[in-house]
Amino acid sequence: MHFGFDDDQLAFRDAVRAVLDKECPPEAVRAAGSASPGMLDRGVWDRLGAMGLLAMLVPEDRGGLGLDERSLVLVLEEAGRAALPHPLVDTAVVAAPLLGEAGMVATNLGGPHLACAADADRLLLHDPGDGGLHLVQRPDAVLTPVATVDRTRRAATVSWDPSSPAPADPTSTWHPSPDPAGNPGAGDPARAADPGAGDLSSDPGEGFDAGAEDEGDASDDDLAWGRGSWDLGAATLVTDDPAAVELARDRGAWGTAALLVGLGRRMVELAVTHVSERHQFGVPVGSFQAVKHQLADAHKDLAFARPVVHRAAHSLATGAATRGRDVSMAKALAGDAAWRAGRVALQCHGAIGYTVEHDLHLYLKRTWALAKAYGDAGWHRDRVGREIGI
Amino acid sequence: MTGLDLTWSPEEDAFRDEAREWLESSLAAWHAEHGGEDAIASGDTRTGFAQHLDWERRLHAGGWAAVSWPSEYGGRGASLWEWLIFEEEYYRAGAPPRVTQNGIFLLAPTVFEFGTRDQQAHILPRMAAAEDLWCQGWSEPGAGSDLAAIRCRASRVDGGWRLDGQKTWTTRGAFCTHLFGLFRTDPESERHRGLSYLLVPLDTPGVTVRGFGRLDGDEGFAEVFFDGAFLADDALPGGVVLGEAGQGWSVAMATTGSERGLTLRSPGRFLATAERLFDLYRTDPQPRVRDRLVDAYIRAEAYHLYTLDTVTRLAGGAVMGADSSINKLWWSELDVELHELALDLLGPEAEVEGPWSKGWQFALSGPIYAGTNEIQRNIAAERLLGLPRK
């Protein structure tokens, strides 16, 4: 029994941290929020690729490092800590084991708003119709940037040009379904006006339909998602094995949980620095118990979420029978811990943390987005309950 | 790879099997001896204490009273991992609370670290055999969280010490034979200076133990009055001062966060409580508490995994330190939540005396004893996060 990491894993983490500290400082994250679609700076991404990070989970005989999730988890925490804008989880954790070296990949497996879709080389898209994962070249898809809260996520929805050449193995045709409010499907009247246009972005994936899981709070937009099937145009079926799709989804959820742990810790670090330096009433505000206690709790929650994420890495790496439960425990706990750390960090920064001049909002908004990607805490607790027979 | 290896060795599995078998048969024998499981009273009542003492003697006879101690002191030389395994099996078997725990988990680590050979040779075997029963004399009416404010005096006289003062909130004090406590031995001293860690037989003339009631019905809770009691230097082989006279504060604090400080509440206890809670839930599943129930289960698992991480570090030579503060916060609040959930499930039946209502009442003391949770948050903020004291 050794619930810890070996020297190689720690060294790799340190090396990645050094690269991110240098190549992905807050200014770089900020720049990612304002760069035009398709214009995301790839400097740090290429550096990480050169280190083998993007192909860590790819078998050696396919050009990767042939490592498993245990070697990746600390590195993902670092990526979270740096709020790396690039789709690391989507590429290295979800797509790479399926595709080999895949360039930069965006996917809808984690939700309807694909991160870096316009910057990615390819899209890995889930079709609820055939349950499969399909590889789509970006030029074949129509991307619609979405104004999400976290601009550094560079989110977009995806739809198809129906005049694309038919695939060798055509999949089902997507027809938008009307939502209860009577609007055309996908919640986007512009898209629905073109009856031939499929909209892959509308499927958050089985189980991630916020409208269905929510207890009555679903908006009309929520209910418009996830209905129907689609014509994928020029797409390649990667897999329609339900077990492979579920594994990909679990990897995405786990990888995101690791990012969230890093994000949460970064926000607590920022807050500790701030309240140590900020003086009011003649003393550092960090000397007040109300401030200390909030930060102690935020630190505690992240400290206890971490081993759950690490255990989930082990479950993925070893193909444990409890993988589903373990991944969902990690995503739920890490999401809640990071969310709370965000609240505490904002409160402890006071008004200055509320400005966009200060860096805190970059990490906060990323936390809010990632907490909801690949299933939110409530969805994952529900899944844990099902897995343990409750 | 050695990173994240969550397997037990064949020796550890064999140890677990041995513990499980012994616990199962011995518990059955103990129950039978006392008229059945339902006839066992709470260890905090006079009747129950006698029954639990009998259990302690059986544990000792089987070599299970203090597994990690050397066998010469009544242990079986178990590793920290094996101790953890034993605790898991102990709670899984439904074995009763340890009425010797204050001695074994609080005094013994200090005896191991600061005791002379003579003190160790005398105190430890008798503790493991439950021949001497130790209670902790820390708090006083004017010194709870502020332990350094203690005023109990031990004045140097010919051949020993003269004890004056009062200790209070002494768990199981009314049932114990000995007390370990902090006394002010330097009359000029203030706060944490000039204190000594003394070992006091409670039948010493001038020592009066008075039980007073706790809201959970415990009869053993006591205050201890010292009215000019003479504590002879040779009242115990090896002497009655543990460590150096005047160094009592450092002696007491040295083990507050020790690896055996970790042992105050092992994860098995809460996982077992969660299992009982699931059983209760299944008798009448109420969807409205399901999400909280799963969340509490996840937190019990997180505590288990955090402990594996802690033991890994301790086994590697690290010292626990201030981490014990967030440890204590986590388990004490988890225990309250688990029991509150039970009361929610019981509905009106929660009003009736029973194991869950008793457990709830005791759980409420968790955030208070072993250092209040407010103090623990201060410690976490100051020593783990480096926030300024003032």
mmCIF file with all atom_site columns, N, CA, C and O in Angstrom, chain A residues 1-4 6 9 70 272 275 287 289 292-293 297 304 310-311 314 325 329 381-382 386 390, chain B residues 1-7 81 290-291 294 297 301 306 312 374 377-378 381-382 385 388-390:
data_model
loop_
_atom_site.group_PDB
_atom_site.id
_atom_site.type_symbol
_atom_site.label_atom_id
_atom_site.label_alt_id
_atom_site.label_comp_id
_atom_site.label_asym_id
_atom_site.label_entity_id
_atom_site.label_seq_id
_atom_site.pdbx_PDB_ins_code
_atom_site.Cartn_x
_atom_site.Cartn_y
_atom_site.Cartn_z
_atom_site.occupancy
_atom_site.B_iso_or_equiv
_atom_site.pdbx_formal_charge
_atom_site.auth_seq_id
_atom_site.auth_comp_id
_atom_site.auth_asym_id
_atom_site.auth_atom_id
_atom_site.pdbx_PDB_model_num
ATOM 1   N N  . MET A 1 1   ? 0.863   -1.184 0.000   1.00 0.00 ? 1   MET A N  1
ATOM 2   C CA . MET A 1 1   ? 0.000   0.000  0.000   1.00 0.00 ? 1   MET A CA 1
ATOM 3   C C  . MET A 1 1   ? 0.894   1.227  0.000   1.00 0.00 ? 1   MET A C  1
ATOM 4   O O  . MET A 1 1   ? 1.724   1.427  0.888   1.00 0.00 ? 1   MET A O  1
ATOM 5   N N  . HIS A 1 2   ? 0.747   2.045  -1.002  1.00 0.00 ? 2   HIS A N  1
ATOM 6   C CA . HIS A 1 2   ? 1.533   3.277  -1.083  1.00 0.00 ? 2   HIS A CA 1
ATOM 7   C C  . HIS A 1 2   ? 0.665   4.325  -1.750  1.00 0.00 ? 2   HIS A C  1
ATOM 8   O O  . HIS A 1 2   ? 0.560   4.376  -2.976  1.00 0.00 ? 2   HIS A O  1
ATOM 9   N N  . PHE A 1 3   ? 0.025   5.130  -0.936  1.00 0.00 ? 3   PHE A N  1
ATOM 10  C CA . PHE A 1 3   ? -0.871  6.128  -1.498  1.00 0.00 ? 3   PHE A CA 1
ATOM 11  C C  . PHE A 1 3   ? -0.094  7.403  -1.725  1.00 0.00 ? 3   PHE A C  1
ATOM 12  O O  . PHE A 1 3   ? -0.336  8.423  -1.093  1.00 0.00 ? 3   PHE A O  1
ATOM 13  N N  . GLY A 1 4   ? 0.839   7.314  -2.635  1.00 0.00 ? 4   GLY A N  1
ATOM 14  C CA . GLY A 1 4   ? 1.669   8.473  -2.910  1.00 0.00 ? 4   GLY A CA 1
ATOM 15  C C  . GLY A 1 4   ? 2.271   8.300  -4.287  1.00 0.00 ? 4   GLY A C  1
ATOM 16  O O  . GLY A 1 4   ? 1.984   7.340  -4.981  1.00 0.00 ? 4   GLY A O  1
ATOM 17  N N  . ASP A 1 6   ? 5.591   8.355  -7.103  1.00 0.00 ? 6   ASP A N  1
ATOM 18  C CA . ASP A 1 6   ? 7.018   8.054  -7.149  1.00 0.00 ? 6   ASP A CA 1
ATOM 19  C C  . ASP A 1 6   ? 7.790   9.259  -7.692  1.00 0.00 ? 6   ASP A C  1
ATOM 20  O O  . ASP A 1 6   ? 7.213   10.259 -8.132  1.00 0.00 ? 6   ASP A O  1
ATOM 21  N N  . GLN A 1 9   ? 6.986   10.599 -11.235 1.00 0.00 ? 9   GLN A N  1
ATOM 22  C CA . GLN A 1 9   ? 5.730   11.324 -11.337 1.00 0.00 ? 9   GLN A CA 1
ATOM 23  C C  . GLN A 1 9   ? 5.859   12.726 -10.746 1.00 0.00 ? 9   GLN A C  1
ATOM 24  O O  . GLN A 1 9   ? 5.335   13.702 -11.292 1.00 0.00 ? 9   GLN A O  1
ATOM 25  N N  . ARG A 1 70  ? -2.397  7.549  -13.454 1.00 0.00 ? 70  ARG A N  1
ATOM 26  C CA . ARG A 1 70  ? -1.670  7.860  -12.219 1.00 0.00 ? 70  ARG A CA 1
ATOM 27  C C  . ARG A 1 70  ? -0.528  8.834  -12.484 1.00 0.00 ? 70  ARG A C  1
ATOM 28  O O  . ARG A 1 70  ? -0.165  9.642  -11.629 1.00 0.00 ? 70  ARG A O  1
ATOM 29  N N  . VAL A 1 272 ? -4.734  33.805 0.222   1.00 0.00 ? 272 VAL A N  1
ATOM 30  C CA . VAL A 1 272 ? -3.816  33.858 1.366   1.00 0.00 ? 272 VAL A CA 1
ATOM 31  C C  . VAL A 1 272 ? -2.806  34.986 1.169   1.00 0.00 ? 272 VAL A C  1
ATOM 32  O O  . VAL A 1 272 ? -2.517  35.759 2.090   1.00 0.00 ? 272 VAL A O  1
ATOM 33  N N  . VAL A 1 275 ? -4.724  38.416 1.694   1.00 0.00 ? 275 VAL A N  1
ATOM 34  C CA . VAL A 1 275 ? -5.105  38.799 3.060   1.00 0.00 ? 275 VAL A CA 1
ATOM 35  C C  . VAL A 1 275 ? -3.898  38.938 3.976   1.00 0.00 ? 275 VAL A C  1
ATOM 36  O O  . VAL A 1 275 ? -3.994  39.534 5.052   1.00 0.00 ? 275 VAL A O  1
ATOM 37  N N  . SER A 1 287 ? -5.495  38.326 9.702   1.00 0.00 ? 287 SER A N  1
ATOM 38  C CA . SER A 1 287 ? -5.416  38.031 11.130  1.00 0.00 ? 287 SER A CA 1
ATOM 39  C C  . SER A 1 287 ? -6.799  37.938 11.762  1.00 0.00 ? 287 SER A C  1
ATOM 40  O O  . SER A 1 287 ? -6.925  37.535 12.912  1.00 0.00 ? 287 SER A O  1
ATOM 41  N N  . GLN A 1 289 ? -10.342 36.288 12.518  1.00 0.00 ? 289 GLN A N  1
ATOM 42  C CA . GLN A 1 289 ? -10.782 34.897 12.535  1.00 0.00 ? 289 GLN A CA 1
ATOM 43  C C  . GLN A 1 289 ? -11.774 34.586 11.422  1.00 0.00 ? 289 GLN A C  1
ATOM 44  O O  . GLN A 1 289 ? -11.767 33.496 10.864  1.00 0.00 ? 289 GLN A O  1
ATOM 45  N N  . LYS A 1 292 ? -9.694  33.855 8.507   1.00 0.00 ? 292 LYS A N  1
ATOM 46  C CA . LYS A 1 292 ? -8.926  32.622 8.707   1.00 0.00 ? 292 LYS A CA 1
ATOM 47  C C  . LYS A 1 292 ? -9.797  31.399 8.559   1.00 0.00 ? 292 LYS A C  1
ATOM 48  O O  . LYS A 1 292 ? -9.404  30.405 7.935   1.00 0.00 ? 292 LYS A O  1
ATOM 49  N N  . HIS A 1 293 ? -10.974 31.450 9.165   1.00 0.00 ? 293 HIS A N  1
ATOM 50  C CA . HIS A 1 293 ? -11.815 30.259 9.206   1.00 0.00 ? 293 HIS A CA 1
ATOM 51  C C  . HIS A 1 293 ? -12.328 29.876 7.827   1.00 0.00 ? 293 HIS A C  1
ATOM 52  O O  . HIS A 1 293 ? -12.381 28.704 7.473   1.00 0.00 ? 293 HIS A O  1
ATOM 53  N N  . ASP A 1 297 ? -11.347 26.336 5.891   1.00 0.00 ? 297 ASP A N  1
ATOM 54  C CA . ASP A 1 297 ? -12.343 25.408 5.354   1.00 0.00 ? 297 ASP A CA 1
ATOM 55  C C  . ASP A 1 297 ? -12.113 25.147 3.872   1.00 0.00 ? 297 ASP A C  1
ATOM 56  O O  . ASP A 1 297 ? -12.231 24.019 3.404   1.00 0.00 ? 297 ASP A O  1
ATOM 57  N N  . PHE A 1 304 ? -9.116  17.244 1.125   1.00 0.00 ? 304 PHE A N  1
ATOM 58  C CA . PHE A 1 304 ? -9.798  15.957 1.188   1.00 0.00 ? 304 PHE A CA 1
ATOM 59  C C  . PHE A 1 304 ? -10.346 15.521 -0.168  1.00 0.00 ? 304 PHE A C  1
ATOM 60  O O  . PHE A 1 304 ? -10.585 14.333 -0.391  1.00 0.00 ? 304 PHE A O  1
ATOM 61  N N  . HIS A 1 310 ? -7.100  11.234 -6.742  1.00 0.00 ? 310 HIS A N  1
ATOM 62  C CA . HIS A 1 310 ? -5.961  10.340 -6.956  1.00 0.00 ? 310 HIS A CA 1
ATOM 63  C C  . HIS A 1 310 ? -6.413  8.886  -6.998  1.00 0.00 ? 310 HIS A C  1
ATOM 64  O O  . HIS A 1 310 ? -5.942  8.100  -7.820  1.00 0.00 ? 310 HIS A O  1
ATOM 65  N N  . ARG A 1 311 ? -7.320  8.517  -6.120  1.00 0.00 ? 311 ARG A N  1
ATOM 66  C CA . ARG A 1 311 ? -7.820  7.144  -6.131  1.00 0.00 ? 311 ARG A CA 1
ATOM 67  C C  . ARG A 1 311 ? -8.542  6.862  -7.426  1.00 0.00 ? 311 ARG A C  1
ATOM 68  O O  . ARG A 1 311 ? -8.446  5.761  -7.991  1.00 0.00 ? 311 ARG A O  1
ATOM 69  N N  . HIS A 1 314 ? -6.229  5.880  -10.047 1.00 0.00 ? 314 HIS A N  1
ATOM 70  C CA . HIS A 1 314 ? -5.853  4.478  -9.878  1.00 0.00 ? 314 HIS A CA 1
ATOM 71  C C  . HIS A 1 314 ? -6.924  3.559  -10.432 1.00 0.00 ? 314 HIS A C  1
ATOM 72  O O  . HIS A 1 314 ? -6.634  2.574  -11.114 1.00 0.00 ? 314 HIS A O  1
ATOM 73  N N  . ARG A 1 325 ? -18.150 4.648  -9.850  1.00 0.00 ? 325 ARG A N  1
ATOM 74  C CA . ARG A 1 325 ? -18.356 5.253  -8.543  1.00 0.00 ? 325 ARG A CA 1
ATOM 75  C C  . ARG A 1 325 ? -17.192 6.153  -8.171  1.00 0.00 ? 325 ARG A C  1
ATOM 76  O O  . ARG A 1 325 ? -17.369 7.283  -7.704  1.00 0.00 ? 325 ARG A O  1
ATOM 77  N N  . MET A 1 329 ? -17.328 10.146 -7.531  1.00 0.00 ? 329 MET A N  1
ATOM 78  C CA . MET A 1 329 ? -16.999 10.705 -6.226  1.00 0.00 ? 329 MET A CA 1
ATOM 79  C C  . MET A 1 329 ? -15.997 11.852 -6.396  1.00 0.00 ? 329 MET A C  1
ATOM 80  O O  . MET A 1 329 ? -16.114 12.906 -5.765  1.00 0.00 ? 329 MET A O  1
ATOM 81  N N  . ARG A 1 381 ? -23.218 12.742 -7.864  1.00 0.00 ? 381 ARG A N  1
ATOM 82  C CA . ARG A 1 381 ? -23.667 12.110 -6.615  1.00 0.00 ? 381 ARG A CA 1
ATOM 83  C C  . ARG A 1 381 ? -24.809 11.134 -6.907  1.00 0.00 ? 381 ARG A C  1
ATOM 84  O O  . ARG A 1 381 ? -24.877 10.039 -6.341  1.00 0.00 ? 381 ARG A O  1
ATOM 85  N N  . ASP A 1 382 ? -25.665 11.530 -7.818  1.00 0.00 ? 382 ASP A N  1
ATOM 86  C CA . ASP A 1 382 ? -26.747 10.628 -8.198  1.00 0.00 ? 382 ASP A CA 1
ATOM 87  C C  . ASP A 1 382 ? -26.165 9.326  -8.756  1.00 0.00 ? 382 ASP A C  1
ATOM 88  O O  . ASP A 1 382 ? -26.622 8.222  -8.439  1.00 0.00 ? 382 ASP A O  1
ATOM 89  N N  . ARG A 1 386 ? -26.478 5.415  -7.463  1.00 0.00 ? 386 ARG A N  1
ATOM 90  C CA . ARG A 1 386 ? -26.894 4.267  -8.269  1.00 0.00 ? 386 ARG A CA 1
ATOM 91  C C  . ARG A 1 386 ? -25.844 3.172  -8.198  1.00 0.00 ? 386 ARG A C  1
ATOM 92  O O  . ARG A 1 386 ? -26.171 1.985  -8.091  1.00 0.00 ? 386 ARG A O  1
ATOM 93  N N  . ILE A 1 390 ? -28.082 2.840  -3.783  1.00 0.00 ? 390 ILE A N  1
ATOM 94  C CA . ILE A 1 390 ? -28.911 3.714  -2.952  1.00 0.00 ? 390 ILE A CA 1
ATOM 95  C C  . ILE A 1 390 ? -29.838 4.502  -3.866  1.00 0.00 ? 390 ILE A C  1
ATOM 96  O O  . ILE A 1 390 ? -29.354 5.186  -4.754  1.00 0.00 ? 390 ILE A O  1
ATOM 97  N N  . MET B 2 1   ? 5.810   0.358  -11.300 1.00 0.00 ? 1   MET B N  1
ATOM 98  C CA . MET B 2 1   ? 5.799   1.696  -10.696 1.00 0.00 ? 1   MET B CA 1
ATOM 99  C C  . MET B 2 1   ? 5.396   1.597  -9.255  1.00 0.00 ? 1   MET B C  1
ATOM 100 O O  . MET B 2 1   ? 4.652   0.705  -8.856  1.00 0.00 ? 1   MET B O  1
ATOM 101 N N  . THR B 2 2   ? 5.930   2.492  -8.462  1.00 0.00 ? 2   THR B N  1
ATOM 102 C CA . THR B 2 2   ? 5.553   2.444  -7.053  1.00 0.00 ? 2   THR B CA 1
ATOM 103 C C  . THR B 2 2   ? 4.498   3.481  -6.721  1.00 0.00 ? 2   THR B C  1
ATOM 104 O O  . THR B 2 2   ? 3.954   3.491  -5.631  1.00 0.00 ? 2   THR B O  1
ATOM 105 N N  . GLY B 2 3   ? 4.216   4.360  -7.661  1.00 0.00 ? 3   GLY B N  1
ATOM 106 C CA . GLY B 2 3   ? 3.248   5.397  -7.377  1.00 0.00 ? 3   GLY B CA 1
ATOM 107 C C  . GLY B 2 3   ? 1.844   4.831  -7.284  1.00 0.00 ? 3   GLY B C  1
ATOM 108 O O  . GLY B 2 3   ? 1.456   3.974  -8.056  1.00 0.00 ? 3   GLY B O  1
ATOM 109 N N  . LEU B 2 4   ? 1.074   5.324  -6.287  1.00 0.00 ? 4   LEU B N  1
ATOM 110 C CA . LEU B 2 4   ? -0.332  4.943  -6.133  1.00 0.00 ? 4   LEU B CA 1
ATOM 111 C C  . LEU B 2 4   ? -0.547  3.434  -6.261  1.00 0.00 ? 4   LEU B C  1
ATOM 112 O O  . LEU B 2 4   ? -1.216  2.949  -7.169  1.00 0.00 ? 4   LEU B O  1
ATOM 113 N N  . ASP B 2 5   ? 0.016   2.709  -5.363  1.00 0.00 ? 5   ASP B N  1
ATOM 114 C CA . ASP B 2 5   ? -0.190  1.270  -5.298  1.00 0.00 ? 5   ASP B CA 1
ATOM 115 C C  . ASP B 2 5   ? -1.163  1.007  -4.164  1.00 0.00 ? 5   ASP B C  1
ATOM 116 O O  . ASP B 2 5   ? -0.832  1.172  -2.999  1.00 0.00 ? 5   ASP B O  1
ATOM 117 N N  . LEU B 2 6   ? -2.385  0.595  -4.505  1.00 0.00 ? 6   LEU B N  1
ATOM 118 C CA . LEU B 2 6   ? -3.416  0.452  -3.484  1.00 0.00 ? 6   LEU B CA 1
ATOM 119 C C  . LEU B 2 6   ? -3.679  -1.003 -3.121  1.00 0.00 ? 6   LEU B C  1
ATOM 120 O O  . LEU B 2 6   ? -4.769  -1.362 -2.697  1.00 0.00 ? 6   LEU B O  1
ATOM 121 N N  . THR B 2 7   ? -2.655  -1.825 -3.311  1.00 0.00 ? 7   THR B N  1
ATOM 122 C CA . THR B 2 7   ? -2.846  -3.235 -2.969  1.00 0.00 ? 7   THR B CA 1
ATOM 123 C C  . THR B 2 7   ? -2.229  -3.530 -1.614  1.00 0.00 ? 7   THR B C  1
ATOM 124 O O  . THR B 2 7   ? -1.253  -2.914 -1.204  1.00 0.00 ? 7   THR B O  1
ATOM 125 N N  . TRP B 2 81  ? 0.168   0.387  9.060   1.00 0.00 ? 81  TRP B N  1
ATOM 126 C CA . TRP B 2 81  ? -0.809  -0.142 8.104   1.00 0.00 ? 81  TRP B CA 1
ATOM 127 C C  . TRP B 2 81  ? -1.660  -1.227 8.751   1.00 0.00 ? 81  TRP B C  1
ATOM 128 O O  . TRP B 2 81  ? -2.872  -1.268 8.577   1.00 0.00 ? 81  TRP B O  1
ATOM 129 N N  . ARG B 2 290 ? -31.591 11.777 -0.207  1.00 0.00 ? 290 ARG B N  1
ATOM 130 C CA . ARG B 2 290 ? -30.636 10.918 -0.906  1.00 0.00 ? 290 ARG B CA 1
ATOM 131 C C  . ARG B 2 290 ? -29.346 11.633 -1.269  1.00 0.00 ? 290 ARG B C  1
ATOM 132 O O  . ARG B 2 290 ? -28.253 11.095 -1.102  1.00 0.00 ? 290 ARG B O  1
ATOM 133 N N  . ASP B 2 291 ? -29.465 12.851 -1.790  1.00 0.00 ? 291 ASP B N  1
ATOM 134 C CA . ASP B 2 291 ? -28.271 13.575 -2.223  1.00 0.00 ? 291 ASP B CA 1
ATOM 135 C C  . ASP B 2 291 ? -27.329 13.845 -1.045  1.00 0.00 ? 291 ASP B C  1
ATOM 136 O O  . ASP B 2 291 ? -26.118 13.653 -1.131  1.00 0.00 ? 291 ASP B O  1
ATOM 137 N N  . VAL B 2 294 ? -25.634 10.517 0.018   1.00 0.00 ? 294 VAL B N  1
ATOM 138 C CA . VAL B 2 294 ? -24.516 10.147 -0.847  1.00 0.00 ? 294 VAL B CA 1
ATOM 139 C C  . VAL B 2 294 ? -23.324 11.066 -0.580  1.00 0.00 ? 294 VAL B C  1
ATOM 140 O O  . VAL B 2 294 ? -22.176 10.624 -0.548  1.00 0.00 ? 294 VAL B O  1
ATOM 141 N N  . TYR B 2 297 ? -21.574 9.887  2.464   1.00 0.00 ? 297 TYR B N  1
ATOM 142 C CA . TYR B 2 297 ? -20.819 8.672  2.147   1.00 0.00 ? 297 TYR B CA 1
ATOM 143 C C  . TYR B 2 297 ? -19.513 9.014  1.438   1.00 0.00 ? 297 TYR B C  1
ATOM 144 O O  . TYR B 2 297 ? -18.445 8.481  1.746   1.00 0.00 ? 297 TYR B O  1
ATOM 145 N N  . GLU B 2 301 ? -15.674 8.214  2.650   1.00 0.00 ? 301 GLU B N  1
ATOM 146 C CA . GLU B 2 301 ? -14.661 7.616  1.780   1.00 0.00 ? 301 GLU B CA 1
ATOM 147 C C  . GLU B 2 301 ? -13.452 8.535  1.647   1.00 0.00 ? 301 GLU B C  1
ATOM 148 O O  . GLU B 2 301 ? -12.309 8.079  1.623   1.00 0.00 ? 301 GLU B O  1
ATOM 149 N N  . TYR B 2 306 ? -7.871  9.930  2.585   1.00 0.00 ? 306 TYR B N  1
ATOM 150 C CA . TYR B 2 306 ? -6.945  10.909 3.156   1.00 0.00 ? 306 TYR B CA 1
ATOM 151 C C  . TYR B 2 306 ? -6.059  10.237 4.207   1.00 0.00 ? 306 TYR B C  1
ATOM 152 O O  . TYR B 2 306 ? -4.876  10.530 4.322   1.00 0.00 ? 306 TYR B O  1
ATOM 153 N N  . THR B 2 312 ? 0.754   6.791  4.506   1.00 0.00 ? 312 THR B N  1
ATOM 154 C CA . THR B 2 312 ? 1.867   6.648  3.560   1.00 0.00 ? 312 THR B CA 1
ATOM 155 C C  . THR B 2 312 ? 2.981   7.629  3.899   1.00 0.00 ? 312 THR B C  1
ATOM 156 O O  . THR B 2 312 ? 4.167   7.268  3.906   1.00 0.00 ? 312 THR B O  1
ATOM 157 N N  . GLU B 2 374 ? -13.188 25.659 16.323  1.00 0.00 ? 374 GLU B N  1
ATOM 158 C CA . GLU B 2 374 ? -12.758 27.039 16.097  1.00 0.00 ? 374 GLU B CA 1
ATOM 159 C C  . GLU B 2 374 ? -11.245 27.144 16.267  1.00 0.00 ? 374 GLU B C  1
ATOM 160 O O  . GLU B 2 374 ? -10.552 27.792 15.472  1.00 0.00 ? 374 GLU B O  1
ATOM 161 N N  . ARG B 2 377 ? -9.557  25.564 13.311  1.00 0.00 ? 377 ARG B N  1
ATOM 162 C CA . ARG B 2 377 ? -9.535  26.439 12.138  1.00 0.00 ? 377 ARG B CA 1
ATOM 163 C C  . ARG B 2 377 ? -8.450  27.499 12.269  1.00 0.00 ? 377 ARG B C  1
ATOM 164 O O  . ARG B 2 377 ? -7.780  27.845 11.291  1.00 0.00 ? 377 ARG B O  1
ATOM 165 N N  . ASN B 2 378 ? -8.278  28.012 13.487  1.00 0.00 ? 378 ASN B N  1
ATOM 166 C CA . ASN B 2 378 ? -7.179  28.967 13.709  1.00 0.00 ? 378 ASN B CA 1
ATOM 167 C C  . ASN B 2 378 ? -5.838  28.301 13.403  1.00 0.00 ? 378 ASN B C  1
ATOM 168 O O  . ASN B 2 378 ? -4.982  28.871 12.730  1.00 0.00 ? 378 ASN B O  1
ATOM 169 N N  . ALA B 2 381 ? -5.336  27.737 9.677   1.00 0.00 ? 381 ALA B N  1
ATOM 170 C CA . ALA B 2 381 ? -5.075  28.988 8.973   1.00 0.00 ? 381 ALA B CA 1
ATOM 171 C C  . ALA B 2 381 ? -3.660  29.488 9.259   1.00 0.00 ? 381 ALA B C  1
ATOM 172 O O  . ALA B 2 381 ? -2.953  29.948 8.357   1.00 0.00 ? 381 ALA B O  1
ATOM 173 N N  . GLU B 2 382 ? -3.248  29.380 10.518  1.00 0.00 ? 382 GLU B N  1
ATOM 174 C CA . GLU B 2 382 ? -1.948  29.937 10.896  1.00 0.00 ? 382 GLU B CA 1
ATOM 175 C C  . GLU B 2 382 ? -0.793  29.021 10.509  1.00 0.00 ? 382 GLU B C  1
ATOM 176 O O  . GLU B 2 382 ? 0.204   29.461 9.956   1.00 0.00 ? 382 GLU B O  1
ATOM 177 N N  . LEU B 2 385 ? -1.622  27.487 6.405   1.00 0.00 ? 385 LEU B N  1
ATOM 178 C CA . LEU B 2 385 ? -1.671  28.508 5.366   1.00 0.00 ? 385 LEU B CA 1
ATOM 179 C C  . LEU B 2 385 ? -0.730  29.680 5.654   1.00 0.00 ? 385 LEU B C  1
ATOM 180 O O  . LEU B 2 385 ? -0.519  30.526 4.790   1.00 0.00 ? 385 LEU B O  1
ATOM 181 N N  . PRO B 2 388 ? -1.275  35.369 9.441   1.00 0.00 ? 388 PRO B N  1
ATOM 182 C CA . PRO B 2 388 ? -0.677  35.985 10.636  1.00 0.00 ? 388 PRO B CA 1
ATOM 183 C C  . PRO B 2 388 ? -1.513  35.738 11.880  1.00 0.00 ? 388 PRO B C  1
ATOM 184 O O  . PRO B 2 388 ? -2.732  35.780 11.840  1.00 0.00 ? 388 PRO B O  1
ATOM 185 N N  . ARG B 2 389 ? -0.826  35.501 12.992  1.00 0.00 ? 389 ARG B N  1
ATOM 186 C CA . ARG B 2 389 ? -1.534  35.279 14.243  1.00 0.00 ? 389 ARG B CA 1
ATOM 187 C C  . ARG B 2 389 ? -2.286  36.511 14.690  1.00 0.00 ? 389 ARG B C  1
ATOM 188 O O  . ARG B 2 389 ? -3.418  36.440 15.111  1.00 0.00 ? 389 ARG B O  1
ATOM 189 N N  . LYS B 2 390 ? -1.620  37.618 14.594  1.00 0.00 ? 390 LYS B N  1
ATOM 190 C CA . LYS B 2 390 ? -2.266  38.865 15.039  1.00 0.00 ? 390 LYS B CA 1
ATOM 191 C C  . LYS B 2 390 ? -2.115  39.940 13.968  1.00 0.00 ? 390 LYS B C  1
ATOM 192 O O  . LYS B 2 390 ? -1.043  40.117 13.433  1.00 0.00 ? 390 LYS B O  1
#
